[in-house]
Short mmCIF file of C-alpha atoms and ligand atoms in Angstrom, two decimals:
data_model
loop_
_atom_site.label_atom_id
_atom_site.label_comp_id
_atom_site.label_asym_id
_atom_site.label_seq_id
_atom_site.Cartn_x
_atom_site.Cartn_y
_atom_site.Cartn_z
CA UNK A 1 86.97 19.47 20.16
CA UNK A 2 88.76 17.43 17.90
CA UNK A 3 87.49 17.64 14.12
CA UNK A 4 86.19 14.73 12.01
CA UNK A 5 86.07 14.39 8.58
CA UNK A 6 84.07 11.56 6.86
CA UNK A 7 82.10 10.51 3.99
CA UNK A 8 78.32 11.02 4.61
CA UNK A 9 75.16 10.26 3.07
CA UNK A 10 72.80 13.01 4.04
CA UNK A 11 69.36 11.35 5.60
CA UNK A 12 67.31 14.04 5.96
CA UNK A 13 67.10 17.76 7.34
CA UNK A 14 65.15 20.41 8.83
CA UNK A 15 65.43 24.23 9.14
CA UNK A 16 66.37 25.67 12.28
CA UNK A 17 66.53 29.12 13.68
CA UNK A 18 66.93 31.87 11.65
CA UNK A 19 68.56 30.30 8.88
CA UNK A 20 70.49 27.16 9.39
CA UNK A 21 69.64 23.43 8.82
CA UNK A 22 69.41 20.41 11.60
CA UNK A 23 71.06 17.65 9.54
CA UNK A 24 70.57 13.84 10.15
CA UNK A 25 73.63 11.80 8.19
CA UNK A 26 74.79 8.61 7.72
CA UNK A 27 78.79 9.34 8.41
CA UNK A 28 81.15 5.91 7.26
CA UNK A 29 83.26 6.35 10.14
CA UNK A 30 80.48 6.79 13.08
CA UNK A 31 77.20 6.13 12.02
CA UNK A 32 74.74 8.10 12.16
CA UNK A 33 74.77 11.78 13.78
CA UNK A 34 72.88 14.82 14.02
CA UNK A 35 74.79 18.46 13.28
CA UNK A 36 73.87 21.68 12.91
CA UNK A 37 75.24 23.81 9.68
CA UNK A 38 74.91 27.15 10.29
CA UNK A 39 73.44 29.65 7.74
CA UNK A 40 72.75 26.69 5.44
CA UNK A 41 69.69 28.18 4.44
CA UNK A 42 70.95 31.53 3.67
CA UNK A 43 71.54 32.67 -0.02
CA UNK A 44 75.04 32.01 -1.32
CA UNK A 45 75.95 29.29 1.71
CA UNK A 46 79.00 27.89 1.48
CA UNK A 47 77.12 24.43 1.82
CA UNK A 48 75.08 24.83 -1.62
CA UNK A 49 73.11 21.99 -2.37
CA UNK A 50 75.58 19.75 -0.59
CA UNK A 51 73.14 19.02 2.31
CA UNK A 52 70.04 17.47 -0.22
CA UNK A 53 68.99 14.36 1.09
CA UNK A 54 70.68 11.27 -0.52
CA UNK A 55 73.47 13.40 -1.39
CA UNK A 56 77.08 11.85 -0.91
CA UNK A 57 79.53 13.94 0.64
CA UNK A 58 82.53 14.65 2.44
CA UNK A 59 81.35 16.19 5.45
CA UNK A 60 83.62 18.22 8.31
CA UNK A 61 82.38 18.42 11.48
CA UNK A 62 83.25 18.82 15.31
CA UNK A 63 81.43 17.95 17.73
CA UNK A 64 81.70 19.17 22.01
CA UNK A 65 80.99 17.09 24.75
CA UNK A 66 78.52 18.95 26.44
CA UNK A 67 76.19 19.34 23.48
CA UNK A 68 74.46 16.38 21.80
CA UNK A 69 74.77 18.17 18.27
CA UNK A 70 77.49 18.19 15.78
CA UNK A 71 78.78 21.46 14.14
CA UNK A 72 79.05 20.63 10.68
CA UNK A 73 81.40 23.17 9.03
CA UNK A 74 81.84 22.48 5.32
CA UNK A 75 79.94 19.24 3.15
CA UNK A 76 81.20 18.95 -0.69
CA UNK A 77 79.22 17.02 -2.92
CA UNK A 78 81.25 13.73 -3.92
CA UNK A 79 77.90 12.36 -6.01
CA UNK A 80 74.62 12.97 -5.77
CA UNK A 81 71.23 11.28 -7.65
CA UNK A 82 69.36 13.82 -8.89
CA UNK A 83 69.07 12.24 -12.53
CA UNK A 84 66.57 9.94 -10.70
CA UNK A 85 64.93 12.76 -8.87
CA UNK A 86 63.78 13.39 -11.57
CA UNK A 87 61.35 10.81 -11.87
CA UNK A 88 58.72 10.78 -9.60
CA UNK A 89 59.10 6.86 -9.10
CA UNK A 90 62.34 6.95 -8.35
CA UNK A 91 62.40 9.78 -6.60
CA UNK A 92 59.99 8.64 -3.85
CA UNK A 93 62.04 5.55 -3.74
CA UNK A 94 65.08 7.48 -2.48
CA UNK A 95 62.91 9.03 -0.15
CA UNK A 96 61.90 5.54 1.09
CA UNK A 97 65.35 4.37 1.85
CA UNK A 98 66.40 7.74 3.65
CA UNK A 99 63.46 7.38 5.57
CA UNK A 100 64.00 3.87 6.21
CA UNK A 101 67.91 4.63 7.24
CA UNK A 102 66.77 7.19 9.46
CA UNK A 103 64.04 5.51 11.19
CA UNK A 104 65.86 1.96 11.97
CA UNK A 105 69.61 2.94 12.43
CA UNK A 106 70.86 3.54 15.94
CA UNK A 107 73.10 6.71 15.97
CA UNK A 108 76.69 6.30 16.63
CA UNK A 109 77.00 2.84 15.28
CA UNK A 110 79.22 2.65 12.31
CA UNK A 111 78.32 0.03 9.80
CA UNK A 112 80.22 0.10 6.42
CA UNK A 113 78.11 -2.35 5.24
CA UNK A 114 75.24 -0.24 5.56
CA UNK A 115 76.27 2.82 4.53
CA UNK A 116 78.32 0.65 0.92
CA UNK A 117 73.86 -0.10 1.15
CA UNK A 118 72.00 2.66 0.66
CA UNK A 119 74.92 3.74 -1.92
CA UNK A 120 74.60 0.91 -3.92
CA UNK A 121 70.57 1.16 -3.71
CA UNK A 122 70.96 4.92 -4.79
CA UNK A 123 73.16 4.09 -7.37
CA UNK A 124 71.08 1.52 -8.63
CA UNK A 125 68.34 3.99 -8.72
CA UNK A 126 69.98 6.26 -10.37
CA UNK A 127 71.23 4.30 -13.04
CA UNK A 128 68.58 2.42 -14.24
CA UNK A 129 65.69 4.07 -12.98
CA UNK A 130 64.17 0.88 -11.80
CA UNK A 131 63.11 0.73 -7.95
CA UNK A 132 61.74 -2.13 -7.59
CA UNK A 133 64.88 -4.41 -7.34
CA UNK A 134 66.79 -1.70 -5.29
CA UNK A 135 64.50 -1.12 -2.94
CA UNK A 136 63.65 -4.48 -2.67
CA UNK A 137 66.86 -5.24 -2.48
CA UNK A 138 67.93 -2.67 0.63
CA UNK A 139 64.97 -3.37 2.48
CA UNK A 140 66.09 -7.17 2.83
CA UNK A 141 69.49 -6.43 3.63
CA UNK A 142 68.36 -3.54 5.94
CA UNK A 143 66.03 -6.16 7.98
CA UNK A 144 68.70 -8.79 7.85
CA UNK A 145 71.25 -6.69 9.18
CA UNK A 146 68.84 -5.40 12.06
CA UNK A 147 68.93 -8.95 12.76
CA UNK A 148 64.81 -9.44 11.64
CA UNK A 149 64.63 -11.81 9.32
CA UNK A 150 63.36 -14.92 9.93
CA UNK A 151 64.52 -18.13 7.91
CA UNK A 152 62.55 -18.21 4.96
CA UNK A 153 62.89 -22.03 3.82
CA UNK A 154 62.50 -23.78 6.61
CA UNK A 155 59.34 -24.04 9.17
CA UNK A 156 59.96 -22.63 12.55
CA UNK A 157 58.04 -25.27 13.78
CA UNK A 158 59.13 -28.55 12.08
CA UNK A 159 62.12 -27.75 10.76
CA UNK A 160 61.12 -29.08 7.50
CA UNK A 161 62.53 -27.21 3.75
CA UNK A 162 59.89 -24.89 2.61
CA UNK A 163 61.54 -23.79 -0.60
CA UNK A 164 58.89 -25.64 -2.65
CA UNK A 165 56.40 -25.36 -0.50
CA UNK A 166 53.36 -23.11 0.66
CA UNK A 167 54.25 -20.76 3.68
CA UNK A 168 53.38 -18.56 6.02
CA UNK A 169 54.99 -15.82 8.14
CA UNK A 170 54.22 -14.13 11.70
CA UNK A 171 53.46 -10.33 11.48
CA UNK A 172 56.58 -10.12 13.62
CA UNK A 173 58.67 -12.12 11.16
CA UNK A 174 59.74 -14.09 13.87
CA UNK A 175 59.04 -17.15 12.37
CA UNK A 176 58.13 -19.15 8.56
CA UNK A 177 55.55 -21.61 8.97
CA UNK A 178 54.65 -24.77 6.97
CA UNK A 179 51.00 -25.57 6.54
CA UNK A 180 50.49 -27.93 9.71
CA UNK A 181 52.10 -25.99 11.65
CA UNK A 182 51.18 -22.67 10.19
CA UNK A 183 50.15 -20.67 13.92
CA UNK A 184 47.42 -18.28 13.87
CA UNK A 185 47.76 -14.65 13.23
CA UNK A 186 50.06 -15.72 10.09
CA UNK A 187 50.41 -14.53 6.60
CA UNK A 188 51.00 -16.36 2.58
CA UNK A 189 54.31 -15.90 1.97
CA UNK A 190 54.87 -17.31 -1.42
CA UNK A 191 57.53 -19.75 -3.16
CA UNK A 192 57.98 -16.94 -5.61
CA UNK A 193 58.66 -14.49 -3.40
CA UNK A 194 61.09 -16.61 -0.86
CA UNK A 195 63.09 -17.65 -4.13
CA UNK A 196 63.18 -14.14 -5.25
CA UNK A 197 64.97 -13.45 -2.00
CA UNK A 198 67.45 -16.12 -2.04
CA UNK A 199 70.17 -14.59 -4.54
CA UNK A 200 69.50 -11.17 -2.97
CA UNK A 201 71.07 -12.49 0.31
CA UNK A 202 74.05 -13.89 -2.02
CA UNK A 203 74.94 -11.47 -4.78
CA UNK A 204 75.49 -7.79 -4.95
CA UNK A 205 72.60 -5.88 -6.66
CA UNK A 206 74.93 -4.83 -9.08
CA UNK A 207 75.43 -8.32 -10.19
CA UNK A 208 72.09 -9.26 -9.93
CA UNK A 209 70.99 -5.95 -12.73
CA UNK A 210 73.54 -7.27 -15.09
CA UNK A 211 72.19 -10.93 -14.36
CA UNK A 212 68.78 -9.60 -15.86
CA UNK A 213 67.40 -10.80 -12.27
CA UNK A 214 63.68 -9.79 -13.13
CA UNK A 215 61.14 -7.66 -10.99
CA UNK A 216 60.85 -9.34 -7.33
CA UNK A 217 57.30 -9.80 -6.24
CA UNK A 218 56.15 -7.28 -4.25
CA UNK A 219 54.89 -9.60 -1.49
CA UNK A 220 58.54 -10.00 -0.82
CA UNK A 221 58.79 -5.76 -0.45
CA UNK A 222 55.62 -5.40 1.23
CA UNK A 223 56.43 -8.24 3.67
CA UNK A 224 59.98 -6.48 4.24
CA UNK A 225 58.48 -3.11 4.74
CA UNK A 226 56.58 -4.18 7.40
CA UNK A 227 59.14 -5.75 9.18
CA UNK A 228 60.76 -2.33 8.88
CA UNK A 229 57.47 -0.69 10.15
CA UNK A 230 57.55 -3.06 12.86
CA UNK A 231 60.96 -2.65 14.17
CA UNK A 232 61.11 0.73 14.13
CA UNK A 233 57.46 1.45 15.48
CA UNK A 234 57.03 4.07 12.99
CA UNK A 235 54.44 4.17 9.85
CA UNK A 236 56.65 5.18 6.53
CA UNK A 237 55.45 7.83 4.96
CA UNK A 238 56.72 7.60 1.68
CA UNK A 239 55.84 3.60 1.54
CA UNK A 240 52.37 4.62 0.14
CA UNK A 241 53.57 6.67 -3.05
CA UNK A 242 55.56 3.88 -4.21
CA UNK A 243 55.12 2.45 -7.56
CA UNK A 244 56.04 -1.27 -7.22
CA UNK A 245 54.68 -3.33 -9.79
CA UNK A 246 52.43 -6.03 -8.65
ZN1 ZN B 1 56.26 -27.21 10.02
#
């Protein structure tokens, strides 16, 4: 019963029992897990508001062979973005992308670049109060990193450059498509909204604020999300009260 202690991202949780919480977390050294923290819903808990979704903590937990949940045992809050909760933009665009971390990652599959992800999108978030480039932003790098994203410049049929040309993509985003060879069952998938894409997949989103990059079109988003959707077989439910800005 050896005891773990990690940085977490809380994903998401539910009440259990009498008065504890079922707690889904992104943990940086195992991925994502699924623990139990007793009397977490009972006044004075020694967990506080630790176990908020989106919250950053250091989590302690333990886990037994036989049963498929963790005990967590104490979570301290290391940062947290409730400045942005505060809006109700941003706040359902945190929602999105601890939705969207809980629906598509596998559990017990550490990925530091993922979890350095949703922190960066939260902090993003949280500091400027935009969403559109952060969640833009994460949802790229979340489909790229599931291994989903097609080429976008160059025709899966062809081969030709498509980076100043008209294109179209499969439902499935298996596949960009140049106007001859354009399949049916395809969707537009503007120049604007492939270039928008190209110095996501190069520069942190930090870089790209300070850079002034503007507002990505939300074709780009939209045509993420439902990769995401896709993928994970699973309708988000926050995708429909997001404000993205046409
Ligand atoms: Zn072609």
């Amino acid at each position: 019963m050896p005891v773990r202690e990690t940085e977490a991202i809380i994903l998401r949780t539910y009440p259990l029992g009498e008065g504890d919480r079922l707690v889904s977390f992104l943990s940086r050294s195992e991925g994502k897990l699924r623990g139990v923290a007793a009397g977490a819903r009972k006044p004075r808990s020694r967990f506080g508001s630790a176990l908020e979704p989106l919250s950053h903590v250091r989590i302690v937990f333990y886990e037994r062979e036989t049963r498929p949940l963790a005990r967590i045992s104490q979570a301290e809050i290391i940062e947290s973005f409730w400045g942005a909760q505060r809006s109700y933009g941003a706040s359902m665009a945190l929602s999105l992308i601890a939705e969207i971390s809980e629906s598509v990652l596998p559990e017990r599959e550490p990925s530091d670049t993922m979890f350095r992800l949703v922190l960066a999108a939260c902090r993003a978030i949280e500091r400027t109060g935009q969403v559109a480039l952060p969640v833009a932003y994460f949802a790229l790098w979340t489909v790229r990193l599931g291994g989903w994203l097609p080429e976008l410049d160059r025709c899966a049929g062809c081969g030709r450059d498509l980076s100043a040309l008209a294109a179209w993509a499969l439902e499935d985003g298996s596949g960009v498509f140049c106007a001859q060879c354009r399949p049916p069952g395809t969707r537009a998938l503007g120049i604007e909204a492939r270039a928008a894409a190209r110095p996501m997949l190069r520069e942190s989103l930090e870089k790209l604020e300070t850079g002034g990059a503007g507002v990505p079109p939300r074709e780009l988003t939209e045509f993420l999300l439902d990769l995401v959707e896709r993928h994970s077989e699973k309708k988000l439910q926050a995708r429909p009260m997001l404000e993205l800005e046409p």
